[in-house]
mmCIF file with all atom_site columns, C-alpha atoms and ligand atoms in Angstrom:
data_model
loop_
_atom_site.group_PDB
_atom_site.id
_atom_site.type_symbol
_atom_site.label_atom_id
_atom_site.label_alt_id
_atom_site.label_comp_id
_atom_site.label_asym_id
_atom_site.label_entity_id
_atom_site.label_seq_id
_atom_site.pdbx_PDB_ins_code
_atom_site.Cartn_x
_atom_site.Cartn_y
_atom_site.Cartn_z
_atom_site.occupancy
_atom_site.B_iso_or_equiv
_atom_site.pdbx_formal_charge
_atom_site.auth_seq_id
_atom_site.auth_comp_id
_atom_site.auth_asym_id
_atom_site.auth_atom_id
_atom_site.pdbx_PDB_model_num
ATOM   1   C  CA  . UNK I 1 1   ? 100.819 105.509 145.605 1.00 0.00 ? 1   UNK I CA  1
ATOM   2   C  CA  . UNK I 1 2   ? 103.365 102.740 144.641 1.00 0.00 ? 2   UNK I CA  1
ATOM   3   C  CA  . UNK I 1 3   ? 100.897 100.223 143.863 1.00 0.00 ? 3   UNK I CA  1
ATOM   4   C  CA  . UNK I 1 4   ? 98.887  103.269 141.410 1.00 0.00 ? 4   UNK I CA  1
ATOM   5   C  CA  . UNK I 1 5   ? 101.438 103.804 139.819 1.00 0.00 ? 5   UNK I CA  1
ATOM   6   C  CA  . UNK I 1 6   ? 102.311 100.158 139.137 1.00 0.00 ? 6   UNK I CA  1
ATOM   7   C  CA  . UNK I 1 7   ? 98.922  99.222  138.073 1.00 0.00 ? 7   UNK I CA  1
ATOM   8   C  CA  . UNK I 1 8   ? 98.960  102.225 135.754 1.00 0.00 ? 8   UNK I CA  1
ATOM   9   C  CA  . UNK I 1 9   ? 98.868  101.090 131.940 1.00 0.00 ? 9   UNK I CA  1
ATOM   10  C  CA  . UNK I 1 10  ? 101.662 102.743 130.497 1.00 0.00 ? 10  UNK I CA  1
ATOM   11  C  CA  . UNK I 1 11  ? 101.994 102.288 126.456 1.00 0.00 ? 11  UNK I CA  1
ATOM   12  C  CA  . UNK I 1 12  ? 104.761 103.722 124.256 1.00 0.00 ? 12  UNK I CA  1
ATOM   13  C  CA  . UNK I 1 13  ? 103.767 106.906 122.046 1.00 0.00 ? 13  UNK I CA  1
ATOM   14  C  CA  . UNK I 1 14  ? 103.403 110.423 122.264 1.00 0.00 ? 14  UNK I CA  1
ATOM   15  C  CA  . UNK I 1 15  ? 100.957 112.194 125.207 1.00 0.00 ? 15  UNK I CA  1
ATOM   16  C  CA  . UNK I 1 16  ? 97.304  113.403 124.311 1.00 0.00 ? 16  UNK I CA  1
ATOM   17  C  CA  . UNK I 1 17  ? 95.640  115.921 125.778 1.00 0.00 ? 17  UNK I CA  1
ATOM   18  C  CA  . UNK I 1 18  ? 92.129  114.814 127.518 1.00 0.00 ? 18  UNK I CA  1
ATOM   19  C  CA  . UNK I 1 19  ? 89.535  116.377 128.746 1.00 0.00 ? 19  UNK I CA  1
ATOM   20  C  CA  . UNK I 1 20  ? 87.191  114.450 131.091 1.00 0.00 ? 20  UNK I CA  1
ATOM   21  C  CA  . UNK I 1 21  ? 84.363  117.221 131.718 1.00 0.00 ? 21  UNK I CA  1
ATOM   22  C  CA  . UNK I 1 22  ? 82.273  116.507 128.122 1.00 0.00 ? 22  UNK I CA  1
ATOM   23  C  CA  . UNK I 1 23  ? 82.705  117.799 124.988 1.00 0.00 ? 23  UNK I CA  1
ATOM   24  C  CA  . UNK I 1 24  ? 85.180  121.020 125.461 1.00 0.00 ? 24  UNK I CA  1
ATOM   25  C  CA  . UNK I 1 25  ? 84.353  124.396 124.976 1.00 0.00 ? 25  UNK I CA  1
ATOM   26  C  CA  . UNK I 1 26  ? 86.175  127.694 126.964 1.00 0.00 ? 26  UNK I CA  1
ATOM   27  C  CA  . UNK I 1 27  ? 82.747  127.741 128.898 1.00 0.00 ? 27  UNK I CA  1
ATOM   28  C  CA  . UNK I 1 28  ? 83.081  124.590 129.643 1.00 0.00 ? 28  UNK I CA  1
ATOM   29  C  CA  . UNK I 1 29  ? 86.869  125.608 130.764 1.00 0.00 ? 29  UNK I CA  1
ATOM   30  C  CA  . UNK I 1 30  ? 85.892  128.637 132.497 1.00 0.00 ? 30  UNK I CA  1
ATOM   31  C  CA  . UNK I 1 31  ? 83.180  127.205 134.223 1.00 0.00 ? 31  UNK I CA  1
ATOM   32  C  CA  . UNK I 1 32  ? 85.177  123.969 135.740 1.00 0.00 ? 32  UNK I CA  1
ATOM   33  C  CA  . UNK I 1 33  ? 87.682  126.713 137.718 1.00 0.00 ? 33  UNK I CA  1
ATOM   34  C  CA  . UNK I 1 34  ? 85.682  129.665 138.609 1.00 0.00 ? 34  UNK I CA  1
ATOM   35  C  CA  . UNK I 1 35  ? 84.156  129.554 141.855 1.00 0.00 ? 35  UNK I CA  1
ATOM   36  C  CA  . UNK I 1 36  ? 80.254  130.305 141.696 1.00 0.00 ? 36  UNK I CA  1
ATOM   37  C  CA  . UNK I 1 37  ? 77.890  131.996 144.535 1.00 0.00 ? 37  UNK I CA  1
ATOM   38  C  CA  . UNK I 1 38  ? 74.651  131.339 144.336 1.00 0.00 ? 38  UNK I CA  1
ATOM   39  C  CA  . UNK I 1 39  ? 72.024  131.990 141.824 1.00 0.00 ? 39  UNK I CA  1
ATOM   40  C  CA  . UNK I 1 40  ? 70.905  135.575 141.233 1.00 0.00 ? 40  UNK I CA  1
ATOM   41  C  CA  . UNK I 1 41  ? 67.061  134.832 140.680 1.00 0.00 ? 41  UNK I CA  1
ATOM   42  C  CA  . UNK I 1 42  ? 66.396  138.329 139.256 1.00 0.00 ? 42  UNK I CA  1
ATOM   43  C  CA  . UNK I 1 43  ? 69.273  138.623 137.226 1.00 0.00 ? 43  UNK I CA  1
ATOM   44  C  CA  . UNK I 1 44  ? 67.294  138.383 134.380 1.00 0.00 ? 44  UNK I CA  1
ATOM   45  C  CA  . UNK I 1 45  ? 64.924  141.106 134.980 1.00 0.00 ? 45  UNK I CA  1
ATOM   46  C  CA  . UNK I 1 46  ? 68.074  143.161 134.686 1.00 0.00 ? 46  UNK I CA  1
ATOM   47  C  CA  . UNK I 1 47  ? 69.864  142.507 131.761 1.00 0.00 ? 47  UNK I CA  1
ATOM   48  C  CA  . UNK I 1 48  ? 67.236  141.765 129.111 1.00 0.00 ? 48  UNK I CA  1
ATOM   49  C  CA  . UNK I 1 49  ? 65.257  144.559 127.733 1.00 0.00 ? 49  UNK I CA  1
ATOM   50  C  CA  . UNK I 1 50  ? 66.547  147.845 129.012 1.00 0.00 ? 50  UNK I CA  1
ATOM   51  C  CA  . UNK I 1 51  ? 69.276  149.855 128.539 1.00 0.00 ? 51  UNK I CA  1
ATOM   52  C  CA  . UNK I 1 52  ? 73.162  148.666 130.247 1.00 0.00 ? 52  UNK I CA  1
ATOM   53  C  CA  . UNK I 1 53  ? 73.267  151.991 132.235 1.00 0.00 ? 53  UNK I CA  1
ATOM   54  C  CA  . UNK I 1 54  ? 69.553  151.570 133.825 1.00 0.00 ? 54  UNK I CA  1
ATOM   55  C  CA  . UNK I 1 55  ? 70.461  147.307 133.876 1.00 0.00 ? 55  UNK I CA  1
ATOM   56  C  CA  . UNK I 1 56  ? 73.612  148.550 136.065 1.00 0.00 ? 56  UNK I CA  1
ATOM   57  C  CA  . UNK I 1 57  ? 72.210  151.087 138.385 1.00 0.00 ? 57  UNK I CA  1
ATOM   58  C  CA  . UNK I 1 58  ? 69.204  148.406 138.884 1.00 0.00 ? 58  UNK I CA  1
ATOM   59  C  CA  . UNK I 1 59  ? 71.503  145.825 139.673 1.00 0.00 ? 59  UNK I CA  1
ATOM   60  C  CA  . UNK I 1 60  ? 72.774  148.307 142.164 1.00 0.00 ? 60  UNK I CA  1
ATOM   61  C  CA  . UNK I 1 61  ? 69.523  148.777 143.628 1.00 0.00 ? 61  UNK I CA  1
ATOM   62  C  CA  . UNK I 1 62  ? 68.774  145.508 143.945 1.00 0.00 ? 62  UNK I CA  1
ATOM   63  C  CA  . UNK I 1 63  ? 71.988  144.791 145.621 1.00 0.00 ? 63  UNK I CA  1
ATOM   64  C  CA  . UNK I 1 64  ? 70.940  147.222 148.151 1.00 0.00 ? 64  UNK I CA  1
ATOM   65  C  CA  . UNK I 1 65  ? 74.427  149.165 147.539 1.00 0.00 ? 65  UNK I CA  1
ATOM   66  C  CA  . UNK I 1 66  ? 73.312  152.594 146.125 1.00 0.00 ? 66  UNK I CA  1
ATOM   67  C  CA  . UNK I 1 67  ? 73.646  155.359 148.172 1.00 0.00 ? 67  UNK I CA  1
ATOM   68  C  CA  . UNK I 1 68  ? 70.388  155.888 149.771 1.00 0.00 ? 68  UNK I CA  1
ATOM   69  C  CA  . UNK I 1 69  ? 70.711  158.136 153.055 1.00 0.00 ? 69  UNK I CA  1
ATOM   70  C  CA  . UNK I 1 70  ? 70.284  154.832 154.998 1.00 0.00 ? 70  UNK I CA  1
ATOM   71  C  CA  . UNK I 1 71  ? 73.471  153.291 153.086 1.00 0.00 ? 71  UNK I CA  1
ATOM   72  C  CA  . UNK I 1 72  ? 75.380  156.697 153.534 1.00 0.00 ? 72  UNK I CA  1
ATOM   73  C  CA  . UNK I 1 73  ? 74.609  156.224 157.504 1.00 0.00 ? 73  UNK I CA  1
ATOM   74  C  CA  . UNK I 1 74  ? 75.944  153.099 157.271 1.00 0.00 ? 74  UNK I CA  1
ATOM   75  C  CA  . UNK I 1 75  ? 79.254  154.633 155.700 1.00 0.00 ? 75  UNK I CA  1
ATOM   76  C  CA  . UNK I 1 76  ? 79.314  156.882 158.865 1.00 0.00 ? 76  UNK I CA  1
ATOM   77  C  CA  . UNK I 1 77  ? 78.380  160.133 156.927 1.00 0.00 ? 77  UNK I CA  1
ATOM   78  C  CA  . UNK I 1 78  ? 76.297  162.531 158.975 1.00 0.00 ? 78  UNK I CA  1
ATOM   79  C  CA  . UNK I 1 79  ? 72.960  162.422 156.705 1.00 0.00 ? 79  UNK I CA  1
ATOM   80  C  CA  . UNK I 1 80  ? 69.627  162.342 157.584 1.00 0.00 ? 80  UNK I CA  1
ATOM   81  C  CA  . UNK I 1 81  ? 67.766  159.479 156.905 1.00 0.00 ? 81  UNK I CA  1
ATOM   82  C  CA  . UNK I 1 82  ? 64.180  160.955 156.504 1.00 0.00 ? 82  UNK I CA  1
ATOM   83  C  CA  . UNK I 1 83  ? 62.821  160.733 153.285 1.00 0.00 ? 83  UNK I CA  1
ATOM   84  C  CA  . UNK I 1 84  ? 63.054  164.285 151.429 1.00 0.00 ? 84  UNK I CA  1
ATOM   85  C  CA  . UNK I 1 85  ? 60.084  162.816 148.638 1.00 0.00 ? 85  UNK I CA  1
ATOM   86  C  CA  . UNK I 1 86  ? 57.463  162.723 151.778 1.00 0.00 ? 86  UNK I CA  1
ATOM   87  C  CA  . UNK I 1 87  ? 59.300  162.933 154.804 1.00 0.00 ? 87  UNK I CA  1
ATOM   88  C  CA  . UNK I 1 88  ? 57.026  160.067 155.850 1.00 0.00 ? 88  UNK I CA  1
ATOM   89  C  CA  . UNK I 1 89  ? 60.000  157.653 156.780 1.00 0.00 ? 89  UNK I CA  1
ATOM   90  C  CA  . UNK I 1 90  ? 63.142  156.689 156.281 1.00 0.00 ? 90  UNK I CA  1
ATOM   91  C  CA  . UNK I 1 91  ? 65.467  156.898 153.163 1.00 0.00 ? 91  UNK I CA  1
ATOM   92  C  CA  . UNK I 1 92  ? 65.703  153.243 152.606 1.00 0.00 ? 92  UNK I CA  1
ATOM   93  C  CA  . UNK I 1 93  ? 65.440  151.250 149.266 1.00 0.00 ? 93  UNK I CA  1
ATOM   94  C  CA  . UNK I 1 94  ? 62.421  149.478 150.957 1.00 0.00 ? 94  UNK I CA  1
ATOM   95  C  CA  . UNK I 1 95  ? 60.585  153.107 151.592 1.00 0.00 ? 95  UNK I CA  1
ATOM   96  C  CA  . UNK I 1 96  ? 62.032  154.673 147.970 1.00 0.00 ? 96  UNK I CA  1
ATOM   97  C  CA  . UNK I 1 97  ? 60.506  152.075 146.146 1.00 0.00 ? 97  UNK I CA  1
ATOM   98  C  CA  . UNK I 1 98  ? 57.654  151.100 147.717 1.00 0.00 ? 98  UNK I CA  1
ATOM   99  C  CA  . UNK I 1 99  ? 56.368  152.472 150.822 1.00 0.00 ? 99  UNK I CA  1
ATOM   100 C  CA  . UNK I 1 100 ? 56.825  156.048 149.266 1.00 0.00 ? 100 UNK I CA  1
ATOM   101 C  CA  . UNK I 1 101 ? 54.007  157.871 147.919 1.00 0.00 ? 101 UNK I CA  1
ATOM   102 C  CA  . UNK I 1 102 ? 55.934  158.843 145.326 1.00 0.00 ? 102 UNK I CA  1
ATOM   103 C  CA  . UNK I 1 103 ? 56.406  155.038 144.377 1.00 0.00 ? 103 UNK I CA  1
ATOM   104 C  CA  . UNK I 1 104 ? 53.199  153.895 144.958 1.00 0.00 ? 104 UNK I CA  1
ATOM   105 C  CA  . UNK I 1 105 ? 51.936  156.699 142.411 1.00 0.00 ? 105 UNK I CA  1
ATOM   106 C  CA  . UNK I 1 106 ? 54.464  155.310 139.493 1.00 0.00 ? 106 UNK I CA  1
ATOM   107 C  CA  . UNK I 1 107 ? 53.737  151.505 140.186 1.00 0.00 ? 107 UNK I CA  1
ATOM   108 C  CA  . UNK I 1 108 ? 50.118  152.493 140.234 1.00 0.00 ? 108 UNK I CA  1
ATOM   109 C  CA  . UNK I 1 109 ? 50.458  154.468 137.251 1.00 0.00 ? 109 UNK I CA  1
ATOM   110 C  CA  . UNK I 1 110 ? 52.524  152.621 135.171 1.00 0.00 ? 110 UNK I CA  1
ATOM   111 C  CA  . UNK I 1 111 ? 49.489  149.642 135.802 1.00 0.00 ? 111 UNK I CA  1
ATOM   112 C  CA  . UNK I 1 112 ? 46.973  151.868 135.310 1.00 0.00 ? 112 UNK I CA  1
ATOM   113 C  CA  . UNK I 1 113 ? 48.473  152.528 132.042 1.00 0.00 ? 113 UNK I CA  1
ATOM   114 C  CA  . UNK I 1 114 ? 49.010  148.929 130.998 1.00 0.00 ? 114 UNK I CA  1
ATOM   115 C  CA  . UNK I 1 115 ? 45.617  148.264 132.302 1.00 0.00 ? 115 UNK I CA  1
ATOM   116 C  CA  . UNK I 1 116 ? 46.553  145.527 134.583 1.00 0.00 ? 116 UNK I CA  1
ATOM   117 C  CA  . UNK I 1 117 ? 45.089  145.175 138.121 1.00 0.00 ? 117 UNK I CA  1
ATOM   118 C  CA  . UNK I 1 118 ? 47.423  146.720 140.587 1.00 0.00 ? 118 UNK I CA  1
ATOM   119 C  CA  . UNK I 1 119 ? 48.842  144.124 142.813 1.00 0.00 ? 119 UNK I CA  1
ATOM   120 C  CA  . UNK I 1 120 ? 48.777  143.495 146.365 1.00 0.00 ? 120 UNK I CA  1
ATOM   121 C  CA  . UNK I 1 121 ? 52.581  144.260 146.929 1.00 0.00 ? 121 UNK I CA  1
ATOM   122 C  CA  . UNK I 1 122 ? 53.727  143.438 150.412 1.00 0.00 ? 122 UNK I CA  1
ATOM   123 C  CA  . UNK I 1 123 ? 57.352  144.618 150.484 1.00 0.00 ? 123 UNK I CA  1
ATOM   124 C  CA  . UNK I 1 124 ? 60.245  145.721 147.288 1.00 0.00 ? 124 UNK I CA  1
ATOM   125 C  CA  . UNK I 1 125 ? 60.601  141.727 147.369 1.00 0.00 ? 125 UNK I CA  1
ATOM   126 C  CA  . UNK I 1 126 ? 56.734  140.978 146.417 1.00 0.00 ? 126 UNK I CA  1
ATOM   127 C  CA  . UNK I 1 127 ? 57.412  143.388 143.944 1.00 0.00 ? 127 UNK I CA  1
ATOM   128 C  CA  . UNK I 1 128 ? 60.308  141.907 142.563 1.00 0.00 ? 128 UNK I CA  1
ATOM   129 C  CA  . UNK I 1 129 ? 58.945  138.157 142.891 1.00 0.00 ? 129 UNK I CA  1
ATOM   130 C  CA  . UNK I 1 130 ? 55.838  139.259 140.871 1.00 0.00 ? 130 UNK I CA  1
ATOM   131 C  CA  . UNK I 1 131 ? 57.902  140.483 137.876 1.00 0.00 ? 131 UNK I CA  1
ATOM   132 C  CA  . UNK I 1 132 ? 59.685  137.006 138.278 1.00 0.00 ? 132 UNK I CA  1
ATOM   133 C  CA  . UNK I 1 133 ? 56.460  135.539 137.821 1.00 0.00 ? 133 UNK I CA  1
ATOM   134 C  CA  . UNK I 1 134 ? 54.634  137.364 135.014 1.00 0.00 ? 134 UNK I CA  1
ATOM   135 C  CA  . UNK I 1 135 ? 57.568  137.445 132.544 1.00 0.00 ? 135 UNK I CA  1
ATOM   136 C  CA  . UNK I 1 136 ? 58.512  133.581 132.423 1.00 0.00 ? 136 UNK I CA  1
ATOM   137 C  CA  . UNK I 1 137 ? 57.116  133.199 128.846 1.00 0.00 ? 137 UNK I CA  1
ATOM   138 C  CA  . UNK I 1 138 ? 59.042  134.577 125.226 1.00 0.00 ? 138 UNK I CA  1
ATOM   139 C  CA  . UNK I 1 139 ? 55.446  136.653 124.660 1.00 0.00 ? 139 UNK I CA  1
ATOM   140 C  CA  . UNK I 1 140 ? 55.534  140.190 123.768 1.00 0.00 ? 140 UNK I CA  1
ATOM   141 C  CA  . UNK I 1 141 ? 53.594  140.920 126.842 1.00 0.00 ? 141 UNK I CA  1
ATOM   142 C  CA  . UNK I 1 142 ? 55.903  139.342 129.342 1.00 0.00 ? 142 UNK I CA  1
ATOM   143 C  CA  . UNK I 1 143 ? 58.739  141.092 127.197 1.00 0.00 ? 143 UNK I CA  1
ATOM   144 C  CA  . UNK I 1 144 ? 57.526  144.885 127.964 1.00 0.00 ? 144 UNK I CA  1
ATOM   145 C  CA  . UNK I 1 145 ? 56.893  143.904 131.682 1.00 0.00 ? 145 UNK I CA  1
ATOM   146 C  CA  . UNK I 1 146 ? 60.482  142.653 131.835 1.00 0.00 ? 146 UNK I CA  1
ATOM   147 C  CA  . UNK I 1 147 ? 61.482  146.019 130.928 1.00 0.00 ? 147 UNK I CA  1
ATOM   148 C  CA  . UNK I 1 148 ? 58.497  147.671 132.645 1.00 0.00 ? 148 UNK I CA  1
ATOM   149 C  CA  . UNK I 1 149 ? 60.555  146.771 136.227 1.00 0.00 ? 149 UNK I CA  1
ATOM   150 C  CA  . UNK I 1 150 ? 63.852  147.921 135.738 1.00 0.00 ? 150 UNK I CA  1
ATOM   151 C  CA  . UNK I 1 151 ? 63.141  150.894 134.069 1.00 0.00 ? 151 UNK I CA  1
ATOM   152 C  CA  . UNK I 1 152 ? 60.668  151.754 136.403 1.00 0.00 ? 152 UNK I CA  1
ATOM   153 C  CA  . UNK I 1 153 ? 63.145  151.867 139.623 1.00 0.00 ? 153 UNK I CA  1
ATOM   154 C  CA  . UNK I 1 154 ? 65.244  153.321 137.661 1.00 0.00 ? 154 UNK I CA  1
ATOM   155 C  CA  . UNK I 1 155 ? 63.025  156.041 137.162 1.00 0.00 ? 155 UNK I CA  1
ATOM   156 C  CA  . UNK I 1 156 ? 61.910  156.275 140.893 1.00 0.00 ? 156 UNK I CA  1
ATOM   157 C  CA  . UNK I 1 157 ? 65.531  156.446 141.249 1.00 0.00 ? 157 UNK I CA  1
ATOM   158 C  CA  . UNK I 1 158 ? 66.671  159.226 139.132 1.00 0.00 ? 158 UNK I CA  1
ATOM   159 C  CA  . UNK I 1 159 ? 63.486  161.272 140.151 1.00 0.00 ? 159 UNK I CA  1
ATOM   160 C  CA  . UNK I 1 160 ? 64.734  161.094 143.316 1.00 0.00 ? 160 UNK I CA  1
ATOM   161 C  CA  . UNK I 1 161 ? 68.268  162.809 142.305 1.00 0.00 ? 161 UNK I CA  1
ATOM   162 C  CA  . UNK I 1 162 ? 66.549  165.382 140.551 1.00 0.00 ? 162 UNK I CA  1
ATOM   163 C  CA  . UNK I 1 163 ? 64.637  166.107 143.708 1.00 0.00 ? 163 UNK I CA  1
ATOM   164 C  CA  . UNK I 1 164 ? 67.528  165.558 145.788 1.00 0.00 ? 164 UNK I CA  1
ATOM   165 C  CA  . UNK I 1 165 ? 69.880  168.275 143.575 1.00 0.00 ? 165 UNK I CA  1
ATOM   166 C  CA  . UNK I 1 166 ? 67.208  170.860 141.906 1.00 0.00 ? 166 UNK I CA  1
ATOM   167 C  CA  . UNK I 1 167 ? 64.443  170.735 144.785 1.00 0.00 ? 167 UNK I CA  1
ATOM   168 C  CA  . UNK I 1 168 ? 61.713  169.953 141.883 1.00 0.00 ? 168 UNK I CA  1
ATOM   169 C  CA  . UNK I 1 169 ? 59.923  166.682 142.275 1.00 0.00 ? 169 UNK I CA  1
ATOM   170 C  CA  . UNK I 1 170 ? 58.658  165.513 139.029 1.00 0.00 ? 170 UNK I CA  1
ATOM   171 C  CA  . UNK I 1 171 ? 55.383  164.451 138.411 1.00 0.00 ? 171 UNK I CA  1
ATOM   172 C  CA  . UNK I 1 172 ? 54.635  160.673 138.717 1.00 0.00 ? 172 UNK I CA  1
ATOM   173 C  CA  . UNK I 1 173 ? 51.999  161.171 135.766 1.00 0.00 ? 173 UNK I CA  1
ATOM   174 C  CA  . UNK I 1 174 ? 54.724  162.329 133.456 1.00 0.00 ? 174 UNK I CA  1
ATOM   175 C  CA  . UNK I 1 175 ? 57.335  159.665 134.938 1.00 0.00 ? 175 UNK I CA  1
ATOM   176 C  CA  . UNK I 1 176 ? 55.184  157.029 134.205 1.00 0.00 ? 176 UNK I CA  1
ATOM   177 C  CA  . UNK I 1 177 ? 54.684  158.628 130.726 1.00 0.00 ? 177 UNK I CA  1
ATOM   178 C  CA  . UNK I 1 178 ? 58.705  158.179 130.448 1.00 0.00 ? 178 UNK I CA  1
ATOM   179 C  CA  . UNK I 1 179 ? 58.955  154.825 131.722 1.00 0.00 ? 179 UNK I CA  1
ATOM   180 C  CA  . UNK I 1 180 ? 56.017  153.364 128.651 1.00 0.00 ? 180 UNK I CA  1
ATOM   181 C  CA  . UNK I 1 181 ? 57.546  155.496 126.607 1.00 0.00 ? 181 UNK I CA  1
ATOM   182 C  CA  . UNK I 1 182 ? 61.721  154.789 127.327 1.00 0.00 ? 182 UNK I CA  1
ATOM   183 C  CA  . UNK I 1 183 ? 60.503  150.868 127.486 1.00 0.00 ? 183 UNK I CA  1
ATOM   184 C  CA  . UNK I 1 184 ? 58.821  151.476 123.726 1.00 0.00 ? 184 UNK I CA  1
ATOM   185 C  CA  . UNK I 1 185 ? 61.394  153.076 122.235 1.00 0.00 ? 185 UNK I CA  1
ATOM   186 C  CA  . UNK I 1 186 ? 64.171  150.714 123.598 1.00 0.00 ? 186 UNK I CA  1
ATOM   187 C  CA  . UNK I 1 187 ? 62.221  147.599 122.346 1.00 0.00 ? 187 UNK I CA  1
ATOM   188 C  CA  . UNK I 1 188 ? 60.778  149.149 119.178 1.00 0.00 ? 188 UNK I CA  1
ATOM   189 C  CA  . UNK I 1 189 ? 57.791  148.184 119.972 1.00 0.00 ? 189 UNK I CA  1
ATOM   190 C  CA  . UNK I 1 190 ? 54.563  150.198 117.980 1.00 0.00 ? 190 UNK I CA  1
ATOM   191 C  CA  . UNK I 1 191 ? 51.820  151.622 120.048 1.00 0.00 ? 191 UNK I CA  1
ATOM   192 C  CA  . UNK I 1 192 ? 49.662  149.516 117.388 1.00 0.00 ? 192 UNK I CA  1
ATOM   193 C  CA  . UNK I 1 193 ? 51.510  146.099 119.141 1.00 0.00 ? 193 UNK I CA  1
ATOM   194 C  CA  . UNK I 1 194 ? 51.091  148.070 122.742 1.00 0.00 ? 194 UNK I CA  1
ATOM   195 C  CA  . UNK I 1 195 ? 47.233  148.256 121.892 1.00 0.00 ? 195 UNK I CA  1
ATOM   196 C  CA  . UNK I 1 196 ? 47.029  144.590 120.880 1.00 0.00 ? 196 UNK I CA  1
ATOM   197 C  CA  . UNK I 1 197 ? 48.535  143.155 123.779 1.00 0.00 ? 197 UNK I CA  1
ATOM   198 C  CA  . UNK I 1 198 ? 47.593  145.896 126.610 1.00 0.00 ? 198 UNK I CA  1
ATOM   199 C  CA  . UNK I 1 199 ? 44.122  147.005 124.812 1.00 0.00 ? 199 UNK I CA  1
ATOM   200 C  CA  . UNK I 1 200 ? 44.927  150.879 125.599 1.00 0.00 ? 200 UNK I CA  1
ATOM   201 C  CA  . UNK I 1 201 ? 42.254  152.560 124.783 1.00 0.00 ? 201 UNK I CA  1
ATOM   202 C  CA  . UNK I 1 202 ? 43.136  155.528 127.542 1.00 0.00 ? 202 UNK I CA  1
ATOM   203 C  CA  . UNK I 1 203 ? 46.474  155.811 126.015 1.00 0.00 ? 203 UNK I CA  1
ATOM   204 C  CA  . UNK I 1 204 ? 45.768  158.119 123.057 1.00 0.00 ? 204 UNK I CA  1
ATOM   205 C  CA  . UNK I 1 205 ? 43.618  160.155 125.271 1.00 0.00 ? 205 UNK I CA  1
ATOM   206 C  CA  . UNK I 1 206 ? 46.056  160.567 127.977 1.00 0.00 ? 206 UNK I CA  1
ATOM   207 C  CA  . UNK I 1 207 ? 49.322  160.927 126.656 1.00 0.00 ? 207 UNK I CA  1
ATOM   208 C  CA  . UNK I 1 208 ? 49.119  161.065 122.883 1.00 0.00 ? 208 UNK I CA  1
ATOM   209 C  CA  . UNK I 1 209 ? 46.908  162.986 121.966 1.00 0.00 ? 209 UNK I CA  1
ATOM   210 C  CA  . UNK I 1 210 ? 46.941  165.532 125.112 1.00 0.00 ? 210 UNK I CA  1
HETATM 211 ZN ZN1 . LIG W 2 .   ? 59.017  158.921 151.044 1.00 0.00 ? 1   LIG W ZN1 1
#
């Protein structure tokens, strides 16, 4: 420590700030003493092209923290954890939103709609990592599908609490009529652009004009 100090090249004149870390900016600041976790790979899916409320309850989702009847078990409340959509299986996010009939009717739907081939989905995951793939570009197409996704478990999610509190479950044809339409409206998008990119030729038929 002595000998630092000695061979430290001390001049006469005033003290200057320095920063070592690049050019400074209060990023730059806030990033060198905040402690990061790890990347959130389908952050962006979020946050982009839908509404904050839907981005935060997706988030939520995603997180696995909403209160499914699984995650109220895990709380210790005395729940049951059957399904009330199907009673097919348990009230988990990975049965909710896509082992459910009720989900497999909106994703199929909302395809249908877009005229895309359904997927193979294997698990919520596959789901999300499929969205991660198809909406990498700045085009207008991989712009509705990034808000295609969260709107749409948002929309599983809130027919759900509909079910859940007025005993009516909702029809996935008119959900999926919702989620097109909520993801339209939100990006301003023209069903003339929606027919360029998606060719929907059913979509006057169906929905418009019925
Ligand atoms: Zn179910």
């Amino acid at each position: 420590m002595k000998t630092a100090i000695q061979q430290t090249d001390i001049h006469a004149g005033s003290d200057q700030i320095k920063w070592k870390h690049g050019n400074f900016s209060l990023k730059a600041a806030w990033n060198c003493c905040r402690v990061t976790g790890n990347r959130c790979t389908w952050a962006r899916l979020c946050w982009k092209h839908c509404r904050s409320r839907i981005s935060l309850c997706v988030v939520i989702i995603l997180h696995n923290k909403n209160l499914s009847f699984v995650n109220l078990q895990k709380r210790g409340l005395p729940v049951t954890s059957i399904c009330h959509n199907c009673y097919a299986g348990d009230h988990s996010n990975e049965h909710l939103f896509y082992h459910c009939g009720f989900a497999v009717e909106i994703w199929r739907g909302v395809f249908d709609l877009l005229q895309l081939q359904v997927p193979q989905f294997l698990s919520l995951n596959h789901i999300v990592d499929w969205f991660l793939q198809n909406t990498m570009t700045k085009s207008l197409k991989s712009k509705i599908l990034n808000g295609i996704f969260p709107v749409t478990l948002w929309k599983i999610w809130s027919s759900r609490n509909a079910m859940l509190h007025t005993g009516i479950q909702e029809q996935s044809s008119h959900a999926v009529q919702a989620i097109i339409w909520d993801v339209n409206t939100y990006l301003n998008i023209s069903l003339a652009d929606l027919l360029i990119v998606f060719g929907l030729q059913f979509f006057f038929l169906r929905y418009v004009v019925c």
